[in-house]
mmCIF file of C-alpha atoms in Angstrom:
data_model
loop_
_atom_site.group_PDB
_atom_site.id
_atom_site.type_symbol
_atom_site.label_atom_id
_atom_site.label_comp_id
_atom_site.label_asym_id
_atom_site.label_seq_id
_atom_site.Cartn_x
_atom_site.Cartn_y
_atom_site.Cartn_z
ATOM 1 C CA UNK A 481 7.200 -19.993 -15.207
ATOM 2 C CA UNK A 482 6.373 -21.722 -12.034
ATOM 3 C CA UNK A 483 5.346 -18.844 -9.226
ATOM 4 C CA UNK A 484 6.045 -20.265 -6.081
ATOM 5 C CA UNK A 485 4.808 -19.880 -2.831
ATOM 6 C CA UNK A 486 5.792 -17.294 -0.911
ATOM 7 C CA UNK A 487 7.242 -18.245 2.616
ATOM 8 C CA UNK A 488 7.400 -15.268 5.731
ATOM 9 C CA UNK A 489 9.065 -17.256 8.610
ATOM 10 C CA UNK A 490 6.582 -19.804 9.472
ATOM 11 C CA UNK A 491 3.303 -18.434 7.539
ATOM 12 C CA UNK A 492 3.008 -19.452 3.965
ATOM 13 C CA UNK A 493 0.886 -18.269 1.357
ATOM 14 C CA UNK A 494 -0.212 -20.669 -1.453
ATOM 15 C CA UNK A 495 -0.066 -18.273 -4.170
ATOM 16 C CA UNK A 496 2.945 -15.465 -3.981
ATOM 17 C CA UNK A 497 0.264 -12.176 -4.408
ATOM 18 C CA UNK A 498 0.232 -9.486 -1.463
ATOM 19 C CA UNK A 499 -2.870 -7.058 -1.923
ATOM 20 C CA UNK A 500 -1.909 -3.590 -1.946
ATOM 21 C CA UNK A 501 -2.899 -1.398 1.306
ATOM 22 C CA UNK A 502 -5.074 0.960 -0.346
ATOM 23 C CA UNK A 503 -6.464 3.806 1.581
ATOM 24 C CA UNK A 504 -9.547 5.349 2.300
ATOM 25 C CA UNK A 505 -11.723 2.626 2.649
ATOM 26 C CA UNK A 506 -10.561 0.626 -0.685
ATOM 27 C CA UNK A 507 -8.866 -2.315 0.897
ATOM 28 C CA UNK A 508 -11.243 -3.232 4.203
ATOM 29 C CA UNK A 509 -11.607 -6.612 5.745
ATOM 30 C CA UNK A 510 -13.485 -7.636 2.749
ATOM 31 C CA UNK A 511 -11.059 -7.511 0.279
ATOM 32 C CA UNK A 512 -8.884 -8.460 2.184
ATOM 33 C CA UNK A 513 -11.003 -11.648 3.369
ATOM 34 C CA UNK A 514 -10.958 -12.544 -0.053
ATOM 35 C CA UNK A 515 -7.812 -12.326 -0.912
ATOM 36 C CA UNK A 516 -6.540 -14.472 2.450
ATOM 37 C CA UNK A 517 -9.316 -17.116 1.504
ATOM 38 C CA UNK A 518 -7.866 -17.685 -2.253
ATOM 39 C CA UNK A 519 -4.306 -18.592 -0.593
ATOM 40 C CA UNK A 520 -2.500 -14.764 -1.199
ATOM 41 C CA UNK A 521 -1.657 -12.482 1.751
ATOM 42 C CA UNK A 522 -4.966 -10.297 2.351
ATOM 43 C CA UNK A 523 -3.875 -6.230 3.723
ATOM 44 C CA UNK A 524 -6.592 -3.845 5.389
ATOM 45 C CA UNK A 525 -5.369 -0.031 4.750
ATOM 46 C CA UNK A 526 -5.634 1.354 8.445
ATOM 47 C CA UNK A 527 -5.605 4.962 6.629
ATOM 48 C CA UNK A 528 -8.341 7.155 8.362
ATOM 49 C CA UNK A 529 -9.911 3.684 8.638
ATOM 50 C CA UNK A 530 -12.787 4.664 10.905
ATOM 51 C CA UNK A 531 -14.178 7.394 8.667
ATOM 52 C CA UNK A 532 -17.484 5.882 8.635
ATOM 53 C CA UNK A 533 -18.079 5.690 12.307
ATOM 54 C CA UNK A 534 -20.052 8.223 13.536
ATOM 55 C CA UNK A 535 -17.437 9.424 16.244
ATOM 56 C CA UNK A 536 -15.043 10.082 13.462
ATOM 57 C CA UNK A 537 -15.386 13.720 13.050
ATOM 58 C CA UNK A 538 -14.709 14.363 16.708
ATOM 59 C CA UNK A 539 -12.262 11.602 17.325
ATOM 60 C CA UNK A 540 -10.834 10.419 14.213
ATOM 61 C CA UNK A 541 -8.138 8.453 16.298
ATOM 62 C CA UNK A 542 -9.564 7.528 18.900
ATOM 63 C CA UNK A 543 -12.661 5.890 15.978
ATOM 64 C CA UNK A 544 -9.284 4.867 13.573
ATOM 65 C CA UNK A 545 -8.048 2.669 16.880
ATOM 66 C CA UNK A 546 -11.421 0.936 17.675
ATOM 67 C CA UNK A 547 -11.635 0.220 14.049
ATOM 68 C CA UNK A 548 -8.624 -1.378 13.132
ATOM 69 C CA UNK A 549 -9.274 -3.439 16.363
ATOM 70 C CA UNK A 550 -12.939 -4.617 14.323
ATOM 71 C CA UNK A 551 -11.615 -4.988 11.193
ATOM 72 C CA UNK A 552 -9.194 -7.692 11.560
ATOM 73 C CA UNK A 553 -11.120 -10.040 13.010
ATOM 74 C CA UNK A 554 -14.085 -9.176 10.463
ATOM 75 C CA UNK A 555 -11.279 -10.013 7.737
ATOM 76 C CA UNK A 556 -10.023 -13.010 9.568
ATOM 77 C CA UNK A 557 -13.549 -14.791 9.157
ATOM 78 C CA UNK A 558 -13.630 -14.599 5.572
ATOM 79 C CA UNK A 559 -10.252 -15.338 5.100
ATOM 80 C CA UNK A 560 -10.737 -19.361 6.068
ATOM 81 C CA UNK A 561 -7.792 -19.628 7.848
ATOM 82 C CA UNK A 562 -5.456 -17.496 5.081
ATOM 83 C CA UNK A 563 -2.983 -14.447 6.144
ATOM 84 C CA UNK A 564 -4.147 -11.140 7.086
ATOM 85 C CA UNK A 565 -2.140 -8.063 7.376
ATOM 86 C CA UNK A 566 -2.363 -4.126 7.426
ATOM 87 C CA UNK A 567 -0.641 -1.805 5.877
ATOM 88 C CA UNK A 568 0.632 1.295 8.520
ATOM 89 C CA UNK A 569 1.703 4.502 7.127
ATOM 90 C CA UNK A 570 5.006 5.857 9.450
ATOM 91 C CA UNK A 571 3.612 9.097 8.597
ATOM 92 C CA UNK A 572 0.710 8.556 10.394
ATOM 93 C CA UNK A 573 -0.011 10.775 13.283
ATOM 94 C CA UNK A 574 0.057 8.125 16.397
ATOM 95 C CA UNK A 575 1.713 5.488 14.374
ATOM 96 C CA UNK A 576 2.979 4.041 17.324
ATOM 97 C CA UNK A 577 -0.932 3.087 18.915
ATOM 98 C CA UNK A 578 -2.077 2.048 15.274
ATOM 99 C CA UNK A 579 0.960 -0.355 15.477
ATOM 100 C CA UNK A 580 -0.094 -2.221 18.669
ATOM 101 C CA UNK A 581 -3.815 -1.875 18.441
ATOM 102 C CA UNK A 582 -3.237 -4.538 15.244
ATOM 103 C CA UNK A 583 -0.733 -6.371 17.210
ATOM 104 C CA UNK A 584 -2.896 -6.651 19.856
ATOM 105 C CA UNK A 585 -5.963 -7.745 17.463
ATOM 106 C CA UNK A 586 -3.288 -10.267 16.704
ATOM 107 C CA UNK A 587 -2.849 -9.261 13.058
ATOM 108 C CA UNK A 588 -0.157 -11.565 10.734
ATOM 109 C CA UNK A 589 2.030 -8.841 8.890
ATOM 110 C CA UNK A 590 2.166 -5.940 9.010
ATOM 111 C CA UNK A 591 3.327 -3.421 5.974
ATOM 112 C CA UNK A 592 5.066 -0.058 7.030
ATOM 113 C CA UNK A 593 5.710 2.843 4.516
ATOM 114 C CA UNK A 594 5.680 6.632 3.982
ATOM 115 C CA UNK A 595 8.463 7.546 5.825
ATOM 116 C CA UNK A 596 11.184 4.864 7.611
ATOM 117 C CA UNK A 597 9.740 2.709 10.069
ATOM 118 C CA UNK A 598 12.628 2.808 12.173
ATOM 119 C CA UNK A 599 11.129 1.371 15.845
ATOM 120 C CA UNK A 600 9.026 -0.587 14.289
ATOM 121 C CA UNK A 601 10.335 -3.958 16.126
ATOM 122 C CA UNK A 602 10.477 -1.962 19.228
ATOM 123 C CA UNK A 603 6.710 -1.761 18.877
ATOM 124 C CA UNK A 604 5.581 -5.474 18.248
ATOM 125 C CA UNK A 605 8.452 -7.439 20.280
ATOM 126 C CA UNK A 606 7.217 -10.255 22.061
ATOM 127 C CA UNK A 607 4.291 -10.925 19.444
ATOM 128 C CA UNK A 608 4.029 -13.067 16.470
ATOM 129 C CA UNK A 609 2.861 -10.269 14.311
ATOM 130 C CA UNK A 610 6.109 -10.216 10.977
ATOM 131 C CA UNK A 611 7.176 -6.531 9.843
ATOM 132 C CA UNK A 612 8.000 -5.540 6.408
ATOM 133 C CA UNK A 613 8.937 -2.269 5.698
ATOM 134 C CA UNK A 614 8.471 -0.474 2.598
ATOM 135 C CA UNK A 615 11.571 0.683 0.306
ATOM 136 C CA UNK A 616 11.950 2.509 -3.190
ATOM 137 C CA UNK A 617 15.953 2.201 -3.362
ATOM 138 C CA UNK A 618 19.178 1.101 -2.003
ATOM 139 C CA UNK A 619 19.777 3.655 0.455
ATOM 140 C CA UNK A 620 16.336 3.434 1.997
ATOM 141 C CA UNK A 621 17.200 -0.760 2.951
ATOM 142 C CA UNK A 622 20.541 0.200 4.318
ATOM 143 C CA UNK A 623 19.409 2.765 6.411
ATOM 144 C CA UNK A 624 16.757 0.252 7.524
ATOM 145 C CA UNK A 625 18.656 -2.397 8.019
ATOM 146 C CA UNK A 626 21.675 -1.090 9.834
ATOM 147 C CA UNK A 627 19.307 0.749 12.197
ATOM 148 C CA UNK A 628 17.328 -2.574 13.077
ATOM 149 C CA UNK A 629 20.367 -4.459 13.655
ATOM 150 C CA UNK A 630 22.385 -2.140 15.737
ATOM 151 C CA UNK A 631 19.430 -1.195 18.083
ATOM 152 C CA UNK A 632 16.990 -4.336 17.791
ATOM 153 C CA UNK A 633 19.289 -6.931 16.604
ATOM 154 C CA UNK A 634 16.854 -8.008 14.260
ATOM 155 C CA UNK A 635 16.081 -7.996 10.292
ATOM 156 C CA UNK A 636 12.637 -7.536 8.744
ATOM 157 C CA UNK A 637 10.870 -10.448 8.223
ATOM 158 C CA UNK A 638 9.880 -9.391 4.808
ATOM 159 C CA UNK A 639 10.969 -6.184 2.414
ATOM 160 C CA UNK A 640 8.346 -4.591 -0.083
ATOM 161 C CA UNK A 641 9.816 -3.156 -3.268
ATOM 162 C CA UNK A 642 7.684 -0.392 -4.544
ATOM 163 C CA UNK A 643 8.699 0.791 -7.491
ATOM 164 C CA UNK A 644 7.859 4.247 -9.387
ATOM 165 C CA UNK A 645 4.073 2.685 -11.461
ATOM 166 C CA UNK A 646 2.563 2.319 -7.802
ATOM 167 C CA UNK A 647 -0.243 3.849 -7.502
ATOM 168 C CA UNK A 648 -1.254 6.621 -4.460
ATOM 169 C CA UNK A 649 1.701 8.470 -2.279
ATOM 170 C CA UNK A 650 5.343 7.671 -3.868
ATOM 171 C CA UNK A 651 8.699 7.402 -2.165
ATOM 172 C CA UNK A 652 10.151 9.364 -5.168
ATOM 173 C CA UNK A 653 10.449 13.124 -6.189
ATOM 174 C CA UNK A 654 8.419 13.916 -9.388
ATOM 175 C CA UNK A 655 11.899 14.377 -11.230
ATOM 176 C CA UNK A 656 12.668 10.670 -10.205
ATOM 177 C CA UNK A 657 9.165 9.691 -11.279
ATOM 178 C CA UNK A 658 9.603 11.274 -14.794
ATOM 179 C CA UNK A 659 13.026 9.866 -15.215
ATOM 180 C CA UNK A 660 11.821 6.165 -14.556
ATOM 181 C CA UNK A 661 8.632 6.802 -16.411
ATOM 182 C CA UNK A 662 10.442 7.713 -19.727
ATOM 183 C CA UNK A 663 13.055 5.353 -19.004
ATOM 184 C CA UNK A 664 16.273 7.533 -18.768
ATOM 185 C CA UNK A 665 16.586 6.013 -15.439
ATOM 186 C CA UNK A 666 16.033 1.726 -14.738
ATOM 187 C CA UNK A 667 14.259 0.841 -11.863
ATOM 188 C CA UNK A 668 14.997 -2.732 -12.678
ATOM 189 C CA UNK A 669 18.125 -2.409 -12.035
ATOM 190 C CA UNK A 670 17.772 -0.146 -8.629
ATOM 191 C CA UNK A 671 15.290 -3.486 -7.520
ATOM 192 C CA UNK A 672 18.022 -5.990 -8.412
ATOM 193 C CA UNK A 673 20.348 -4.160 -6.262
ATOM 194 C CA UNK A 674 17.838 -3.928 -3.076
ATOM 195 C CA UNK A 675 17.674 -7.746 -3.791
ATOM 196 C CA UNK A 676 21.616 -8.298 -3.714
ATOM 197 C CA UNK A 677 21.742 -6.337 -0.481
ATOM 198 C CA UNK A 678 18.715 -8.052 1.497
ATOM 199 C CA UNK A 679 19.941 -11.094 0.096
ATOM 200 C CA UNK A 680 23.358 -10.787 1.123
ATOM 201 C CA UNK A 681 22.108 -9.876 4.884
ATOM 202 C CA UNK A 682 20.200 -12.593 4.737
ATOM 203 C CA UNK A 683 22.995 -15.156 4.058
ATOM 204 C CA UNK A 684 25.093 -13.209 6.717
ATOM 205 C CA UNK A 685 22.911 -13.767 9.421
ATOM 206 C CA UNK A 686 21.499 -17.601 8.328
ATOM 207 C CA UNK A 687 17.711 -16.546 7.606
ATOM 208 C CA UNK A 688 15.222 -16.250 4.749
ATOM 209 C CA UNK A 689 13.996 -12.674 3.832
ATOM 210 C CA UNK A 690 11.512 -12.782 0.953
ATOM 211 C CA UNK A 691 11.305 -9.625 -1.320
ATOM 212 C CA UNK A 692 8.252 -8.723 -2.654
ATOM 213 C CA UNK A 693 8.426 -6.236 -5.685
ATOM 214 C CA UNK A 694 5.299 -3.847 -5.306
ATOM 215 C CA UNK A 695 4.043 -1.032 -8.536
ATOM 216 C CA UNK A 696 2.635 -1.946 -12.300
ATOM 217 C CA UNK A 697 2.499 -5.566 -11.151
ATOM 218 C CA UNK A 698 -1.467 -6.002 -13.127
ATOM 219 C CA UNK A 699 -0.908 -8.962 -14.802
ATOM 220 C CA UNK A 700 0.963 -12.681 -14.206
ATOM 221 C CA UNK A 701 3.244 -11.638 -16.729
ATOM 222 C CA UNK A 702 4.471 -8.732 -14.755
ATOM 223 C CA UNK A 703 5.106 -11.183 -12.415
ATOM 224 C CA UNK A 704 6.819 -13.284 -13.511
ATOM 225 C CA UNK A 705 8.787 -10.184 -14.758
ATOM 226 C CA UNK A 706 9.716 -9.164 -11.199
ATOM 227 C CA UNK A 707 10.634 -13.340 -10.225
ATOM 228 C CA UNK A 708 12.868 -13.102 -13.440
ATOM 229 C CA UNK A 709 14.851 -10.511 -11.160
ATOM 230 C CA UNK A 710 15.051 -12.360 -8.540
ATOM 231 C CA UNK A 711 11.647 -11.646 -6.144
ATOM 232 C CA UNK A 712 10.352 -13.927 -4.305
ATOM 233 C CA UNK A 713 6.232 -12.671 -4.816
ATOM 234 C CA UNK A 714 4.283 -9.530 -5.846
ATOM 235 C CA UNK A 715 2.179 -6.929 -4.401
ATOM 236 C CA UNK A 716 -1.363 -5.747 -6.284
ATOM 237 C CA UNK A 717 -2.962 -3.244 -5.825
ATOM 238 C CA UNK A 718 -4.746 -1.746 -9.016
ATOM 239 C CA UNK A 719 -5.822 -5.022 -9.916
ATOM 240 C CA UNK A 720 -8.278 -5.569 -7.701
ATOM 241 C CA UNK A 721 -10.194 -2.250 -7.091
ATOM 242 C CA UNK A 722 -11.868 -3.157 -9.824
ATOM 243 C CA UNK A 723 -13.086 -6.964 -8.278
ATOM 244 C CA UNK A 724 -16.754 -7.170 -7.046
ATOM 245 C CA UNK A 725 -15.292 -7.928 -3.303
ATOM 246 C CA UNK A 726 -13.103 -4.746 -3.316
ATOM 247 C CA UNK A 727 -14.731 -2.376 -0.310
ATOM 248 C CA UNK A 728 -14.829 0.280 -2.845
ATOM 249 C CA UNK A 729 -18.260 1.774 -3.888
ATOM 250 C CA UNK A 730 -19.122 1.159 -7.681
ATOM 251 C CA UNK A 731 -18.765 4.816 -8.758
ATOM 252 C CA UNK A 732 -15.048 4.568 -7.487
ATOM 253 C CA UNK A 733 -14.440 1.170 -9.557
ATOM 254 C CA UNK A 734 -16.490 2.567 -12.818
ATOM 255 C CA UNK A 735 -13.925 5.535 -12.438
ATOM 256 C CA UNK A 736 -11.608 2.662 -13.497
ATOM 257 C CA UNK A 737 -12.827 1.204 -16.150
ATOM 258 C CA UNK A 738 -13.947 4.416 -17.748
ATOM 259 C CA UNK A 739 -10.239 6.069 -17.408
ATOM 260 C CA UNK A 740 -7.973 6.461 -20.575
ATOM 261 C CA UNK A 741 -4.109 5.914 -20.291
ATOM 262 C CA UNK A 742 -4.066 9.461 -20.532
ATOM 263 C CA UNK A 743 -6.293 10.325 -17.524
ATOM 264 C CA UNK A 744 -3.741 8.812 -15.131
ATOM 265 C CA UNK A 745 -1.762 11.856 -14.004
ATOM 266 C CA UNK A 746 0.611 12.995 -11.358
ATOM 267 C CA UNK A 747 -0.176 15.111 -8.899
ATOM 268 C CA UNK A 748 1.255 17.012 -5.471
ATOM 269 C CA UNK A 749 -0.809 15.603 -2.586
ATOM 270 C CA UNK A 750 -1.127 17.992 -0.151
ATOM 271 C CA UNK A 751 1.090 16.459 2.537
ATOM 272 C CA UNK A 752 4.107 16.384 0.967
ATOM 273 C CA UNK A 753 4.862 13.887 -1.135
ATOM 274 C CA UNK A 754 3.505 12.974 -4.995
ATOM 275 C CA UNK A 755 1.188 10.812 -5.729
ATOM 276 C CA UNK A 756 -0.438 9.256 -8.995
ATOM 277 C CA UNK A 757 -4.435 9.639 -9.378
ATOM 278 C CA UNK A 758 -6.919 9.605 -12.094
ATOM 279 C CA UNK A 759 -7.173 13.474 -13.521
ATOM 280 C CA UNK A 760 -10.929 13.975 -12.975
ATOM 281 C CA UNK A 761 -13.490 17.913 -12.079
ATOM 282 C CA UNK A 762 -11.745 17.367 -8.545
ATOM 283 C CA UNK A 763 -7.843 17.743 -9.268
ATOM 284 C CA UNK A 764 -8.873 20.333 -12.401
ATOM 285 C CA UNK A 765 -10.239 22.727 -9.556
ATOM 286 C CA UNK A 766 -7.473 21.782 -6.771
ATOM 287 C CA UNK A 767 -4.839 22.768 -9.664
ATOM 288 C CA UNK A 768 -6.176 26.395 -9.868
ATOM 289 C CA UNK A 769 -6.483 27.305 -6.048
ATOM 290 C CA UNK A 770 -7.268 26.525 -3.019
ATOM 291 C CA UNK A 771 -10.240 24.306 -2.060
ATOM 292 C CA UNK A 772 -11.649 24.816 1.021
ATOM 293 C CA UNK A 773 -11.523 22.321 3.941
ATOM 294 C CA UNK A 774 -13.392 22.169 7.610
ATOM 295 C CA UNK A 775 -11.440 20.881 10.502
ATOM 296 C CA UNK A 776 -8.493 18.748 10.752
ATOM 297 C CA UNK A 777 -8.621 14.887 10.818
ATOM 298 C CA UNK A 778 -5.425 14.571 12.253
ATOM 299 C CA UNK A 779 -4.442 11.950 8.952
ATOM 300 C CA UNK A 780 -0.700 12.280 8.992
ATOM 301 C CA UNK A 781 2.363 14.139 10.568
ATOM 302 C CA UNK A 782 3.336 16.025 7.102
ATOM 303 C CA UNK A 783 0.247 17.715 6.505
ATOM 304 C CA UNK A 784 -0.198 21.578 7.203
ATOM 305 C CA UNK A 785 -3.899 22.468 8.041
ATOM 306 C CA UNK A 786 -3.488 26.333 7.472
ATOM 307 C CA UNK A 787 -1.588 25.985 4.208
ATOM 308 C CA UNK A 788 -3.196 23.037 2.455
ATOM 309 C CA UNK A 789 -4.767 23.147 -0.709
ATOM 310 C CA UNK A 790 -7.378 20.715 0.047
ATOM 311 C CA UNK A 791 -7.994 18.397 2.957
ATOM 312 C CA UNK A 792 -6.700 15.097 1.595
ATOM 313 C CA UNK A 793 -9.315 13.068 3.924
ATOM 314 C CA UNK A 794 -12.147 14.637 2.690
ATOM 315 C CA UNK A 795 -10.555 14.237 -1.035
ATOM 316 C CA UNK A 796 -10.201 10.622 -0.115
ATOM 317 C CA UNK A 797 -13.208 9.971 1.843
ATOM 318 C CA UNK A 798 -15.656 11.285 -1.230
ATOM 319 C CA UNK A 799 -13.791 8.569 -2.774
ATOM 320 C CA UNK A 800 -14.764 5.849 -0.402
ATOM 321 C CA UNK A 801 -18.601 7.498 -0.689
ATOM 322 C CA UNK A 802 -19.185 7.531 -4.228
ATOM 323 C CA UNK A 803 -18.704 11.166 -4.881
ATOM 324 C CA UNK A 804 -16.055 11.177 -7.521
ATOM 325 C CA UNK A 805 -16.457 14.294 -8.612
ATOM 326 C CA UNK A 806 -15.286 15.624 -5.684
ATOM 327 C CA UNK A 807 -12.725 12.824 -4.681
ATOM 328 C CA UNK A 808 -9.159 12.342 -5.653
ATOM 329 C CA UNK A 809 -8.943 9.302 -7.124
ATOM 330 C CA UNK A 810 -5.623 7.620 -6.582
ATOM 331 C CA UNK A 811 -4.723 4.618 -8.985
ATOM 332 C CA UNK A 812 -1.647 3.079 -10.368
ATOM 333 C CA UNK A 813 -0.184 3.165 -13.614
ATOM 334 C CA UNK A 814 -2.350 0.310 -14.823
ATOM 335 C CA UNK A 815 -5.759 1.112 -13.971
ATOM 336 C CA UNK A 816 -6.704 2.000 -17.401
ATOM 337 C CA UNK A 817 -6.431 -1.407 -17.906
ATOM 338 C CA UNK A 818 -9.680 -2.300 -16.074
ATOM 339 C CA UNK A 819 -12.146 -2.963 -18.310
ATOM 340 C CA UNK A 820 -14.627 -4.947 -16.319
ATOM 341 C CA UNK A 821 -15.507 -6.267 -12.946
ATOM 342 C CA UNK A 822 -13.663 -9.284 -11.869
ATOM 343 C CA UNK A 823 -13.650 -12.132 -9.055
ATOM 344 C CA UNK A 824 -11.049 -11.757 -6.720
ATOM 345 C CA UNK A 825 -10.960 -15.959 -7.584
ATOM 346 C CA UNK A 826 -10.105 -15.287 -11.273
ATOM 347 C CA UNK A 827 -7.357 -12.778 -10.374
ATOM 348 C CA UNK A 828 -5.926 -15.326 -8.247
ATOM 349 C CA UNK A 829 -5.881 -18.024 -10.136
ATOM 350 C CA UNK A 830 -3.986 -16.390 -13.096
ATOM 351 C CA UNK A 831 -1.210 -16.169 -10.864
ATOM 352 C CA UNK A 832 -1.784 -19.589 -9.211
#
């Protein structure tokens, strides 16, 4: 099968492959540099973003701002003229200034998930920056949808489909997860309806919304799965953690390739919502009690500080460091599949 390109308004990328957002410190402007250079749509995660900065501790938003402002540009010189975007959790605390600190570093797309982003076009009208928000069913792109074009008059420019093999926080309940998983319930058919109704929108109001099916998508077989059903490109993620441009260190990316089918787990995160991870010494001791945690980072909305059972920054940003051991390790369902290091190239050019 022929993937072809995948069109948002008037950007275009060569090859139909969005790079997962993948947060803390995974998917930087290197990664996604490289992925923008090789003709796919390149995403920085803007998740606790400036945790290396030196301010961090005492300002993480204030450091997370400036960042995010530093990162796109670094991202835009590697990408050789390609599409850049970042990938905005609604949960995040201050969404609103992460939103038009990347609008105003004049980023392409911009991904929006964990929660609704419901004033999202409020919050980059009058730029050139496209919006695409993140949905896991039916209900989720209505509400969307109808919101947007009551108060804004306007339709995304783009909808993600992320489906229940994603990797990190889910927009399902762990009974939904297990129901998918062992396939009493088919998420095919949940994406072909999200498809019907953006599609249908689409032909009401004369414009082109592409639909990009996000979650188990390793391989270009899997993607030409989700085109069979009637997407217009993918999003990876798992894939290319495991590439030598990924901003991951290379303890988190041998974590990969040393995992078993069986060591990919779900787990409760600790704001809220489930998540998928690699079962490692970390998420042994945070299943038998509490683990303690220093200040607050001020990460996202759902979290409670006092009644936590680990700080998920810290959890994430031992991740980032190297310190596996002591890191929760999120993944998709594929990451077993890693076996080796990889060029971001290679990757895309299997689904050229």
């Amino acid at each position: 099968m022929k993937l072809n390109p995948l069109k948002i308004g008037n950007l275009t990328a060569k090859i139909p492959v969005i790079q997962g957002g993948m947060g803390v410190g995974i998917s930087l402007h290197k990664l996604a540099g490289a992925v923008a250079a090789e003709g796919g749509i390149g995403i920085i995660s803007t998740a606790q973003i400036g945790f290396r900065e030196p301010t961090f501790d005492a300002d993480p938003i204030g450091t997370n701002l400036k960042a995010i402002a530093t990162e796109i540009p670094k991202a835009r010189e590697l990408a050789k003229g390609g599409i850049v975007g970042v990938n905005i959790m609604v949960a995040t605390r201050n969404y609103d200034e992460y939103v038009k600190v990347a609008v105003g570093a004049g980023v392409d797309l911009i991904i929006s998930g964990a929660g609704l982003p419901m004033n999202l076009p409020a919050l980059t009208e009058g730029s050139d920056t496209k919006i695409a928000p993140i949905v896991s069913s039916v209900k989720s792109a209505q509400v969307i949808f109808k919101y947007w074009m009551k108060k804004f008059d306007r339709v995304p420019d783009l909808v993600v489909i992320e489906g229940p093999k994603a990797g990190g926080h889910l927009g399902f309940s762990l009974e939904q997860l297990e129901q998918y998983m062992s396939g009493e319930l088919d998420y095919d058919e949940e994406i072909r309806q999200i498809i019907a109704y953006v599609k249908g929108i689409a032909a009401e109001r004369g414009v082109e919304i592409p639909v990009v099916v996000a979650g188990g998508i390793y391989t270009r077989e899997d993607a030409e799965h989700a085109m069979e059903l009637g997407a217009d490109g993918v999003q990876v993620a798992t894939r290319f953690v495991t590439t030598y441009e990924c901003d991951a260190p290379d303890a988190y990316k041998q974590a990969y390739i040393n995992a078993t089918e069986a060591d990919i787990t779900l787990t409760k995160s600790p704001v809220g919502m489930p998540g998928r991870a690699i079962m490692n010494p970390f998420l042994k001791r945070a299943k038998e009690g509490q683990i303690p945690h220093g200040r607050c980072h001020l990460c996202v909305s759902t979290c409670k500080p006092m009644e936590t059972p680990y700080c998920i920054t810290d959890a994430l940003v031992n991740a980032a460091e190297g310190n596996v051991d002591d890191a929760l390790l999120f993944c998709g369902t594929n990451a077993y599949r890693a076996t080796k290091l990889e060029s971001v190239h290679d990757i895309m050019q299997e689904f050229a």
